[in-house]
Coordinates of N, CA and C in Angstrom, one line a residue:
Chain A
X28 N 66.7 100.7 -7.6 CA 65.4 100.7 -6.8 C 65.5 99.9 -5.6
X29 N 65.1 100.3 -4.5 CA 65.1 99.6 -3.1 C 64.1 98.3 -3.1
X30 N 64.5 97.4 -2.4 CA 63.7 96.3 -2.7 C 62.3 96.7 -1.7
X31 N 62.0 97.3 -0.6 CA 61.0 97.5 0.1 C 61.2 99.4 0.3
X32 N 59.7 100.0 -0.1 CA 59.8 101.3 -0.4 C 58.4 101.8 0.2
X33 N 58.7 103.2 1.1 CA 57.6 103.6 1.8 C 58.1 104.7 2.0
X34 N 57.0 106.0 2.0 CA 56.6 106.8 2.2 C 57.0 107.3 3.5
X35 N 58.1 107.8 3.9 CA 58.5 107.9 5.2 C 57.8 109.3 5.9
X36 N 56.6 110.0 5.6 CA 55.9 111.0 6.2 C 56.9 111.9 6.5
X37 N 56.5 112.5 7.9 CA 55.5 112.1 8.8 C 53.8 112.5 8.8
X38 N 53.0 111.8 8.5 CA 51.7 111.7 8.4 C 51.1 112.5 9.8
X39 N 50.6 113.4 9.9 CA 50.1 114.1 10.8 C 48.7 114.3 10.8
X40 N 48.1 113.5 11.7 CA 46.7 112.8 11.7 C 45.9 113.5 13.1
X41 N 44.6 113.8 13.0 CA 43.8 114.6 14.2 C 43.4 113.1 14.6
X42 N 43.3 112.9 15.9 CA 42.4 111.8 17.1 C 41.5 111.1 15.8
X43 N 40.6 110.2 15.8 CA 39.6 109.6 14.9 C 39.8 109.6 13.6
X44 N 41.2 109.7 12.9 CA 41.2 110.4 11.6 C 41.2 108.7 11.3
X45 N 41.2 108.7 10.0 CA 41.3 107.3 9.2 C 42.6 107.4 8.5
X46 N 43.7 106.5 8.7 CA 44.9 107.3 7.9 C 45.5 105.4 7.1
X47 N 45.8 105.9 5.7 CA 46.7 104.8 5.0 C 47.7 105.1 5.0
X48 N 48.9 103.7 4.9 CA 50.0 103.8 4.4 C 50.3 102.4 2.6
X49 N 50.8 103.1 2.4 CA 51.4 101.7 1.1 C 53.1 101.7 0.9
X50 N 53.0 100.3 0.4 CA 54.6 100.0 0.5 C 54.7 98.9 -0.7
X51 N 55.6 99.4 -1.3 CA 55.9 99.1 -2.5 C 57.2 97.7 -2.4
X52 N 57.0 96.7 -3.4 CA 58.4 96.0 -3.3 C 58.9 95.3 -4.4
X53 N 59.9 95.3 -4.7 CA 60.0 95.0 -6.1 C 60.7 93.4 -6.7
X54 N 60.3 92.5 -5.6 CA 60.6 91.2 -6.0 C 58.9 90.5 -6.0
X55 N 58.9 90.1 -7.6 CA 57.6 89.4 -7.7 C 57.5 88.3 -6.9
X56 N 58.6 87.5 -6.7 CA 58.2 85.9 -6.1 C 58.3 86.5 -4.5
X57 N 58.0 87.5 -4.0 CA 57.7 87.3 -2.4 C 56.8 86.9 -2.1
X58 N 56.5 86.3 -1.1 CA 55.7 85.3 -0.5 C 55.3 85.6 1.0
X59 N 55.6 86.2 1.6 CA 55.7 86.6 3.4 C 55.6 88.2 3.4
X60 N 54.3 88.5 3.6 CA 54.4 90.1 4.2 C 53.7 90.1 5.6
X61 N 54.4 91.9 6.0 CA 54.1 92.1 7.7 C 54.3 93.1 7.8
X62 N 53.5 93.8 9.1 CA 53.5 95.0 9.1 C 54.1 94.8 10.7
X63 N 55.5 96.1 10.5 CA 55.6 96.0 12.3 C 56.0 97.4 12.7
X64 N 55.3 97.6 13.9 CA 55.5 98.7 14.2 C 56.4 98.7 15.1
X65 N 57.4 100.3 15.2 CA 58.5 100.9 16.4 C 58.4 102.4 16.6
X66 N 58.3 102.2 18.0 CA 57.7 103.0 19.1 C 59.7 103.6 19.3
X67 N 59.6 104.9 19.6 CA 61.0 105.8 19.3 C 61.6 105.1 20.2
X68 N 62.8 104.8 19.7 CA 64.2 104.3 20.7 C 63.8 102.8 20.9
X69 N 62.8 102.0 20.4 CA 62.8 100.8 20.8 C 62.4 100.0 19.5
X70 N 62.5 98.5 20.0 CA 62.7 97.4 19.2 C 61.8 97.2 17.9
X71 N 61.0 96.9 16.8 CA 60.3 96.8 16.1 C 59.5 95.7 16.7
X72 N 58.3 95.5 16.6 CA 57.5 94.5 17.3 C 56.3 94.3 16.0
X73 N 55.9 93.1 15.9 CA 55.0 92.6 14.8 C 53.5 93.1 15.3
X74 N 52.9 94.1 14.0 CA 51.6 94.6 14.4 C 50.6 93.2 13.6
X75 N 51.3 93.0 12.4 CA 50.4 92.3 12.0 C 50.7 91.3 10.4
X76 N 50.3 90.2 10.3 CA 50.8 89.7 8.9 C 49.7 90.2 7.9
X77 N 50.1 90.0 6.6 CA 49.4 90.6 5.3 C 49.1 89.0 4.5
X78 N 47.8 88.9 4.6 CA 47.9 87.5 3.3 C 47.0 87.6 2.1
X79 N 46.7 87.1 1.7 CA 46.3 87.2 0.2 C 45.2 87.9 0.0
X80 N 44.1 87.5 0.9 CA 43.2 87.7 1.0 C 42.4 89.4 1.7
X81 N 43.7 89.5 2.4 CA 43.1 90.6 3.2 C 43.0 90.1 4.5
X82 N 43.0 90.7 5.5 CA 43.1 90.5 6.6 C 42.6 92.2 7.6
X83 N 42.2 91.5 8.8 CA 41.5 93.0 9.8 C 42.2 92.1 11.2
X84 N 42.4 93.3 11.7 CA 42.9 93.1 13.5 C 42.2 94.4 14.3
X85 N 40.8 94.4 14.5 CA 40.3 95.6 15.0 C 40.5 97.0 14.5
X86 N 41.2 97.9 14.2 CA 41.1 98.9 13.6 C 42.1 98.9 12.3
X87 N 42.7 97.6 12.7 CA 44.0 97.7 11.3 C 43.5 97.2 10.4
X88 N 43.5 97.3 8.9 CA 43.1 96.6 7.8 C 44.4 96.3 6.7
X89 N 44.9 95.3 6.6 CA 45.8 95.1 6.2 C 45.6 94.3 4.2
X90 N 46.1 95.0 3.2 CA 45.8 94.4 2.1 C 47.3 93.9 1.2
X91 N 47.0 93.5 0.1 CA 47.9 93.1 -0.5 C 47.6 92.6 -2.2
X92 N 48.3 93.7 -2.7 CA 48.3 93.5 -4.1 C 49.1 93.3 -4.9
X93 N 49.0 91.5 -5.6 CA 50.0 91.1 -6.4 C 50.3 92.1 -7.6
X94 N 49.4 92.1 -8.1 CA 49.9 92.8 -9.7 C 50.7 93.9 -9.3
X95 N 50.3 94.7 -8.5 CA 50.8 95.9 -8.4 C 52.2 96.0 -7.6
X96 N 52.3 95.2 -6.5 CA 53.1 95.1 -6.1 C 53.4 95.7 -4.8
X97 N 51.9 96.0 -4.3 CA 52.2 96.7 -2.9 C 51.2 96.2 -1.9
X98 N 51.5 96.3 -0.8 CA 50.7 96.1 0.8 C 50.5 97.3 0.9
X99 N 49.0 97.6 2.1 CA 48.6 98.6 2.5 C 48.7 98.3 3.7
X100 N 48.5 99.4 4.3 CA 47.6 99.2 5.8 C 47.3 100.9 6.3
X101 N 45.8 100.0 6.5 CA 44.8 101.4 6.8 C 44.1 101.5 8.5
X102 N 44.5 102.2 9.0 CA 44.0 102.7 10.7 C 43.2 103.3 10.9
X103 N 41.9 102.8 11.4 CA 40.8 103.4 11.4 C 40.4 103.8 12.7
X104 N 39.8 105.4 13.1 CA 39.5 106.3 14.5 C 40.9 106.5 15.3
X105 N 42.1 106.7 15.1 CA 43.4 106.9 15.0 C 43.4 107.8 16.5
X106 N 43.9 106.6 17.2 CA 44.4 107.0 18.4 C 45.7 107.9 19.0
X107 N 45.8 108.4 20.0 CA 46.7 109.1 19.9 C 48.3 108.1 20.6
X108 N 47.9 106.7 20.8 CA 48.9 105.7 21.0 C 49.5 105.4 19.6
X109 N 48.3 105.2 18.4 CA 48.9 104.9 17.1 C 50.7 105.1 16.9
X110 N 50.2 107.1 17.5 CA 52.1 107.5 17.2 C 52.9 106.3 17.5
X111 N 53.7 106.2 16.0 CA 54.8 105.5 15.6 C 55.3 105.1 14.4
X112 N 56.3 104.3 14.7 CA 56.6 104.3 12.5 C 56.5 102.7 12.1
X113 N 55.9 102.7 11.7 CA 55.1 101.2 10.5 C 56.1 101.2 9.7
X114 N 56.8 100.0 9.8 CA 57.8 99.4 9.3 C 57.0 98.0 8.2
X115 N 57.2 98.3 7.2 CA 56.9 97.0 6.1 C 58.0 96.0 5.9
X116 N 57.6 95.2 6.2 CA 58.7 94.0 6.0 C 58.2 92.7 4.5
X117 N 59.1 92.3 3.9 CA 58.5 91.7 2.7 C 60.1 90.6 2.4
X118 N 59.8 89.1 2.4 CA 61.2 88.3 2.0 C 60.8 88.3 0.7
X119 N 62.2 89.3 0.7 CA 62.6 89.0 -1.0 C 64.0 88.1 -1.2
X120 N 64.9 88.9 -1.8 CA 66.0 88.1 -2.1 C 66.7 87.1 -1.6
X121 N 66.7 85.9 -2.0 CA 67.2 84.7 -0.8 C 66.4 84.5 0.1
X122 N 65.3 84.8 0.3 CA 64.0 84.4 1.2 C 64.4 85.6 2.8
X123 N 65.1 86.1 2.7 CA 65.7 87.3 3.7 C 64.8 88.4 4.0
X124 N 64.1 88.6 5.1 CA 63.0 89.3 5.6 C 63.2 90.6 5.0
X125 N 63.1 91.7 4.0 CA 63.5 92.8 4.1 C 62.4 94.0 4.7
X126 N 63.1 95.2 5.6 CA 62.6 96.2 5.7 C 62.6 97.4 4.7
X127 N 61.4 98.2 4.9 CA 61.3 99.1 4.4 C 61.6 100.0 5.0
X128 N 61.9 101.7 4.5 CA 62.5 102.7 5.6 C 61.3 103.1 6.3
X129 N 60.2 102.8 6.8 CA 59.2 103.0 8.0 C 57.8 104.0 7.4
X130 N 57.1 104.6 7.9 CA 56.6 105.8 7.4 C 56.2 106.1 9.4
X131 N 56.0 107.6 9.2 CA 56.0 107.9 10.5 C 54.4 108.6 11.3
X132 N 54.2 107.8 12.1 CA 52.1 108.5 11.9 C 53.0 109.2 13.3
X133 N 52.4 110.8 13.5 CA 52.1 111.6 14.6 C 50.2 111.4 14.5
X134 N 49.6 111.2 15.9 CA 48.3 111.3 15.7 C 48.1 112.4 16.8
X135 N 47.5 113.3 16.8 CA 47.1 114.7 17.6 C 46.4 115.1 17.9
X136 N 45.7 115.4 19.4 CA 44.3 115.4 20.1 C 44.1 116.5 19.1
Chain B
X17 N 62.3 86.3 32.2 CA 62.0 87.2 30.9 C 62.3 85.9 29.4
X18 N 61.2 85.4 28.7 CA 61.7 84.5 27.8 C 62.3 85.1 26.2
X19 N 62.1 86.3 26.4 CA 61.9 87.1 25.1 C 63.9 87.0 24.2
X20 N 64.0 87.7 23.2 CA 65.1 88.0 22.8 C 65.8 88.9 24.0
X21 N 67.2 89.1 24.5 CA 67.8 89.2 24.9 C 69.2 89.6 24.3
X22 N 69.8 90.9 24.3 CA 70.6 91.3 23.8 C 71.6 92.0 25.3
X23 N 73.4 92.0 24.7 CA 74.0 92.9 25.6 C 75.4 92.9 25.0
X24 N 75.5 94.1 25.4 CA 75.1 95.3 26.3 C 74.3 95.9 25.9
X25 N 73.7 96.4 26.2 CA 72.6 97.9 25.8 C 73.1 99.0 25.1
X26 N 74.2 99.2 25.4 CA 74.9 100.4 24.9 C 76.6 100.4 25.3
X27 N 77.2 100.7 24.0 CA 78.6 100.1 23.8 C 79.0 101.3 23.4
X28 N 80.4 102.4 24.0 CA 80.7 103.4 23.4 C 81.9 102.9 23.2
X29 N 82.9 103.0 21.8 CA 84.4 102.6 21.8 C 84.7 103.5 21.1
X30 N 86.2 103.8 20.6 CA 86.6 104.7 20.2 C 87.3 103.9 18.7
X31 N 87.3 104.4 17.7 CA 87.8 104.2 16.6 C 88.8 103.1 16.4
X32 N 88.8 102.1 15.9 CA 89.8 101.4 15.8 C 89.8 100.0 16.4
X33 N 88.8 100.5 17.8 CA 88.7 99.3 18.5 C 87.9 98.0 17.8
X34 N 87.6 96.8 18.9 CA 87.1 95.9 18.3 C 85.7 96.1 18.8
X35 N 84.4 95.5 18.7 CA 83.6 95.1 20.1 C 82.7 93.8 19.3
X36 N 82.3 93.3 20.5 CA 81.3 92.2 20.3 C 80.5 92.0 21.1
X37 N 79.2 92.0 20.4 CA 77.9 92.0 20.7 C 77.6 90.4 21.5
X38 N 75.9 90.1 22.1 CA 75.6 89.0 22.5 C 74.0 89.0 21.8
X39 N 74.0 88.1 21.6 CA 72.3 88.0 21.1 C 71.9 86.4 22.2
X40 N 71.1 86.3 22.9 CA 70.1 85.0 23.1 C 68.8 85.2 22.2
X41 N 68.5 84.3 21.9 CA 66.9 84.2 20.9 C 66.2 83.4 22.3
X42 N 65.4 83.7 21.7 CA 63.7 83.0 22.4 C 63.9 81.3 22.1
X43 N 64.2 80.5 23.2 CA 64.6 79.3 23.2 C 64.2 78.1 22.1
X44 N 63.0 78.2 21.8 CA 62.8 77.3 21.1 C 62.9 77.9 19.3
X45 N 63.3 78.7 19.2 CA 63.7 79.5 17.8 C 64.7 79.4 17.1
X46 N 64.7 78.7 16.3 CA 65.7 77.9 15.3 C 67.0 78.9 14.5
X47 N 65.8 80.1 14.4 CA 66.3 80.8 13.1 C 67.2 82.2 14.0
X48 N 68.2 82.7 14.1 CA 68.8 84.3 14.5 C 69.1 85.3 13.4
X49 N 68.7 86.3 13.3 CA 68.8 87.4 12.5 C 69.8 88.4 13.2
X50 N 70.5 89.0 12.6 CA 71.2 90.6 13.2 C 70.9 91.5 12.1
X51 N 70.3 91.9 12.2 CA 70.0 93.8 12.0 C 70.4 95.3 12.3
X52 N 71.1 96.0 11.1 CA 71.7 97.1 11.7 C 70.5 98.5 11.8
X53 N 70.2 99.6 12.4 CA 69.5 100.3 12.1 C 70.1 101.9 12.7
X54 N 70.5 102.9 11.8 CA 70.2 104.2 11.9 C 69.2 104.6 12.0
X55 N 69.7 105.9 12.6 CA 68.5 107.3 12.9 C 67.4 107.5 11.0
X56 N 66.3 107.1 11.4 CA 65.6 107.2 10.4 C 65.4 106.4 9.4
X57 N 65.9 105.6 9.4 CA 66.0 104.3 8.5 C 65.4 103.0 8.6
X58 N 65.3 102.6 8.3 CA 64.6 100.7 8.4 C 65.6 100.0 9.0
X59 N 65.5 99.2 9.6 CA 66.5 98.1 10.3 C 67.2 96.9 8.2
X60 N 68.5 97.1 8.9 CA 69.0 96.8 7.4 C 69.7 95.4 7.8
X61 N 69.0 94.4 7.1 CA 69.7 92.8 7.1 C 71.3 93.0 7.2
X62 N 72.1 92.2 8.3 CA 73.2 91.6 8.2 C 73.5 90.4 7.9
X63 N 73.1 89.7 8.5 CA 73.4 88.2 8.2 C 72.0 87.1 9.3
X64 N 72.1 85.8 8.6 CA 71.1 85.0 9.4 C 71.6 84.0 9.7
X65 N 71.3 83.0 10.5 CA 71.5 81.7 11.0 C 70.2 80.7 11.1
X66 N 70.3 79.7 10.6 CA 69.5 78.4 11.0 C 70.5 77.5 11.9
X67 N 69.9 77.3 13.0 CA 70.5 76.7 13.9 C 72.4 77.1 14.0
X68 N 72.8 76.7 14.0 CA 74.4 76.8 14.2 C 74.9 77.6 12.7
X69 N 74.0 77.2 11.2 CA 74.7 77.5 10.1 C 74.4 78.5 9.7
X70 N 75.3 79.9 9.3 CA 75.1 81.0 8.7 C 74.8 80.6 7.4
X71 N 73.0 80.7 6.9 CA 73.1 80.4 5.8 C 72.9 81.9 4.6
X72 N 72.7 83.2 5.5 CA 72.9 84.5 4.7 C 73.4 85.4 5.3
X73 N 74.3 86.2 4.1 CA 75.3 87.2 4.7 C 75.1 88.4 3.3
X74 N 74.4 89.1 4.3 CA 74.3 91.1 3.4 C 75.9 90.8 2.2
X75 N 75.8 91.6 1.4 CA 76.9 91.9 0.5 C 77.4 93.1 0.6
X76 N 76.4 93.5 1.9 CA 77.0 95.1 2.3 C 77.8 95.2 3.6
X77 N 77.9 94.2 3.8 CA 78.6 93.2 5.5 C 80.2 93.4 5.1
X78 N 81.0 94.6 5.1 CA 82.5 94.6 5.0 C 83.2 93.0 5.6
X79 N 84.2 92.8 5.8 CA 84.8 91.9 6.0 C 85.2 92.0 7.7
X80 N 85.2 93.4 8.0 CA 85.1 93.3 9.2 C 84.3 93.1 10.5
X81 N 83.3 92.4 10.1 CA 82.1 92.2 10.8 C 82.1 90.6 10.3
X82 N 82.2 89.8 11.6 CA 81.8 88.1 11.8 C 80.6 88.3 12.5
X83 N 80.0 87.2 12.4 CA 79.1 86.4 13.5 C 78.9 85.2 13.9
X84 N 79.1 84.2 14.6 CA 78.5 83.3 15.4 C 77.8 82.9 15.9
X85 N 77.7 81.6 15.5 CA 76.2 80.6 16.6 C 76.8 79.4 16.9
X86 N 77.9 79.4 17.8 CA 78.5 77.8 17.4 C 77.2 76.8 18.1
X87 N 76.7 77.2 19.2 CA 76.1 76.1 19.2 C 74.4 76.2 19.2
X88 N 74.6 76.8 18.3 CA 72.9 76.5 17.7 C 72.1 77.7 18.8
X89 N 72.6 77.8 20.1 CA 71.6 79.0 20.8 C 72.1 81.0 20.6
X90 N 72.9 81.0 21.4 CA 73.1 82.1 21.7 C 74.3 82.8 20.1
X91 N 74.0 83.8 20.2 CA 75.1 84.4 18.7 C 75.9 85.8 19.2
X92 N 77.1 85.8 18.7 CA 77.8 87.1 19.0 C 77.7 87.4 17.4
X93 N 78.0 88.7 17.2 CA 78.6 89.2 16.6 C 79.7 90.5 16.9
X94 N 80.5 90.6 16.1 CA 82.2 91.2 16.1 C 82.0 91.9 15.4
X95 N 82.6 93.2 15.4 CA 83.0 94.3 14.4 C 85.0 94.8 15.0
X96 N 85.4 94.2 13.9 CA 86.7 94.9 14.4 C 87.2 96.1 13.7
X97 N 87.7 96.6 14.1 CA 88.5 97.9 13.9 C 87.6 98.5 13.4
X98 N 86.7 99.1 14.9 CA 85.3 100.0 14.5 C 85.3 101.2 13.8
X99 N 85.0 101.7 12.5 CA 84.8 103.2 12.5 C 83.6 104.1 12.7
X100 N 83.4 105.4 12.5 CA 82.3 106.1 13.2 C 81.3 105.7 12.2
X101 N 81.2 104.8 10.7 CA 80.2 104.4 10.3 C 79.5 103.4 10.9
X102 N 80.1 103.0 11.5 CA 79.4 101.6 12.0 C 78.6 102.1 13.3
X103 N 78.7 103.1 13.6 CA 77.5 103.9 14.7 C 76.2 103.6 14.3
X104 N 75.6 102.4 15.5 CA 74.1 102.5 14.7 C 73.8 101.5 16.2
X105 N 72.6 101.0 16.0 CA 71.2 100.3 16.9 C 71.2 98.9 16.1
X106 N 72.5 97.9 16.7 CA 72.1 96.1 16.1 C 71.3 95.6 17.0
X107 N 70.6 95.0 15.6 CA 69.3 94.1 16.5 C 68.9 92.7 16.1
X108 N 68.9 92.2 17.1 CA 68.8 90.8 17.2 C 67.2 90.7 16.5
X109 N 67.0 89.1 16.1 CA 65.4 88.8 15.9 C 65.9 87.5 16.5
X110 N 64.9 86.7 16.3 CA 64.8 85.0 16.0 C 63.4 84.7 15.7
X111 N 63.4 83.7 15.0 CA 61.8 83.0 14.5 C 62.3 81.7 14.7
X112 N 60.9 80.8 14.5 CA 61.1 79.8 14.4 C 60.5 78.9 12.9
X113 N 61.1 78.2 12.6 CA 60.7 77.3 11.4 C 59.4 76.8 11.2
X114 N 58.9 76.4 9.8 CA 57.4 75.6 10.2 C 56.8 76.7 9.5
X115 N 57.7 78.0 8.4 CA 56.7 78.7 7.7 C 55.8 79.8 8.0
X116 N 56.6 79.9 9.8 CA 56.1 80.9 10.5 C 57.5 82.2 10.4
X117 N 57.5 83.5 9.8 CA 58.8 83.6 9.8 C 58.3 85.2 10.8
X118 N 57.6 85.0 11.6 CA 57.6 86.3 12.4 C 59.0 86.8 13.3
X119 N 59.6 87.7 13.0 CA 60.4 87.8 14.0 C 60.1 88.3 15.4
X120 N 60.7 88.1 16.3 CA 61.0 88.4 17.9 C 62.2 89.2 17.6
X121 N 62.0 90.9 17.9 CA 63.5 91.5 18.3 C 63.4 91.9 19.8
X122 N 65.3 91.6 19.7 CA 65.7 92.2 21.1 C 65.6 93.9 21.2
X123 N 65.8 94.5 22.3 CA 66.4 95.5 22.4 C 67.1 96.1 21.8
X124 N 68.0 95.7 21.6 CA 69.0 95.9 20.7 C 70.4 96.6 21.3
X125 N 71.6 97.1 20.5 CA 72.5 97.3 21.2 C 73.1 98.6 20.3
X126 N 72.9 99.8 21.2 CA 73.3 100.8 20.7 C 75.1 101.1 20.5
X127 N 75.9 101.3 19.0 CA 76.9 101.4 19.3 C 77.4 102.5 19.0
X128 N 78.0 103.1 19.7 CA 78.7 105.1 19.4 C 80.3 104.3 19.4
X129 N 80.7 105.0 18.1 CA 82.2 105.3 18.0 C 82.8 106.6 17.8
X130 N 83.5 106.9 18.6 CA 84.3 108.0 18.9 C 85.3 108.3 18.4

């Protein structure tokens, strides 16, 4: 089993749509989650961290569930910039940032 | 530009060869990451540094790939005697300590072997 696990789409979403992703990971004692997004051919850049509690950054809603063992993140009125792939990141083994393989949002007038 | 900083941009070599990468981190950033990434995939941990010390190395890291930070800033990493697996997009991060572990990536450095 992969240590960070996501749904690699591609999610094909109309303008204003409301669209989730989840990401699975299979080390209990992690401690550090984040959501980052990359735009084709370029670098990954931090959209947002995930803490216990839940967290919102304007349209992003970012969750996190111990038991189960997964982060979400939900985009709400889904622009047509959104297009890109949401990369989950989660330190697991050795405290070592790991990625997940991305999932991929197309959003379309 | 204070950001991560990678070069070359893009490195084409042919089989066999050696090459070596350049990473600068974002100055005040303790910590350097290198990251390999293929077409379609997640960016996949190589190795890390706190300050000058490699204190993690992938177990998927062949023996032909080093990296360095001798002095605490800037880091290369080496792949010798490249094969066409090693065709992929390394990418630098750096964070800094204090429990903030956000990374900063570079551009990164596209490598084609031939």
């Amino acid at each position: 089993r992969k240590e960070v696990e996501q749904d690699p789409g591609p999610f094909n979403v109309p303008e204003g749509a409301t669209v989730a992703f989840n990401c699975t990971y299979s080390n209990s004692a992690s401690q550090s989650f984040f959501w980052y997004r990359q735009d084709c051919r370029k670098e990954p850049k931090l959209l947002m961290s995930v803490y216990s509690s839940g967290n919102e950054d304007g349209r992003f809603t970012a969750q996190l569930n111990r038991a189960s063992q997964y982060i979400s993140l939900l985009i709400r009125d889904s622009k047509l910039s959104d297009s890109a792939t949401y990369l989950c990141v989660v330190n697991g083994a050795g405290n070592m940032l790991t990625f997940g393989g991305g999932t991929r949002l197309m959003v379309k007038p | 530009d204070t950001g991560v900083s990678q070069n070359p941009r893009h490195k084409i070599t042919k089989r066999g060869q050696n090459v070596t990468f350049r990473c600068d981190p974002i100055s005040e950033h303790n910590r350097l990451y290198w990251y390999r990434q293929t077409l379609g995939q997640g960016p996949e941990f190589l190795t890390y540094f706190q300050n000058e010390a490699q204190l993690e190395k992938s177990r998927l890291l062949s023996d032909r790939f080093s990296a360095e930070r001798p002095k605490g800033s800037f880091s290369t990493l080496e792949i010798q005697r490249t094969e066409q697996g090693d065709s992929a997009m390394y990418l630098c991060a750096s964070s800094s300590t204090g429990g903030d572990e956000k990374l900063f990536f570079g551009s990164g450095t596209q490598l084609s072997v031939l």
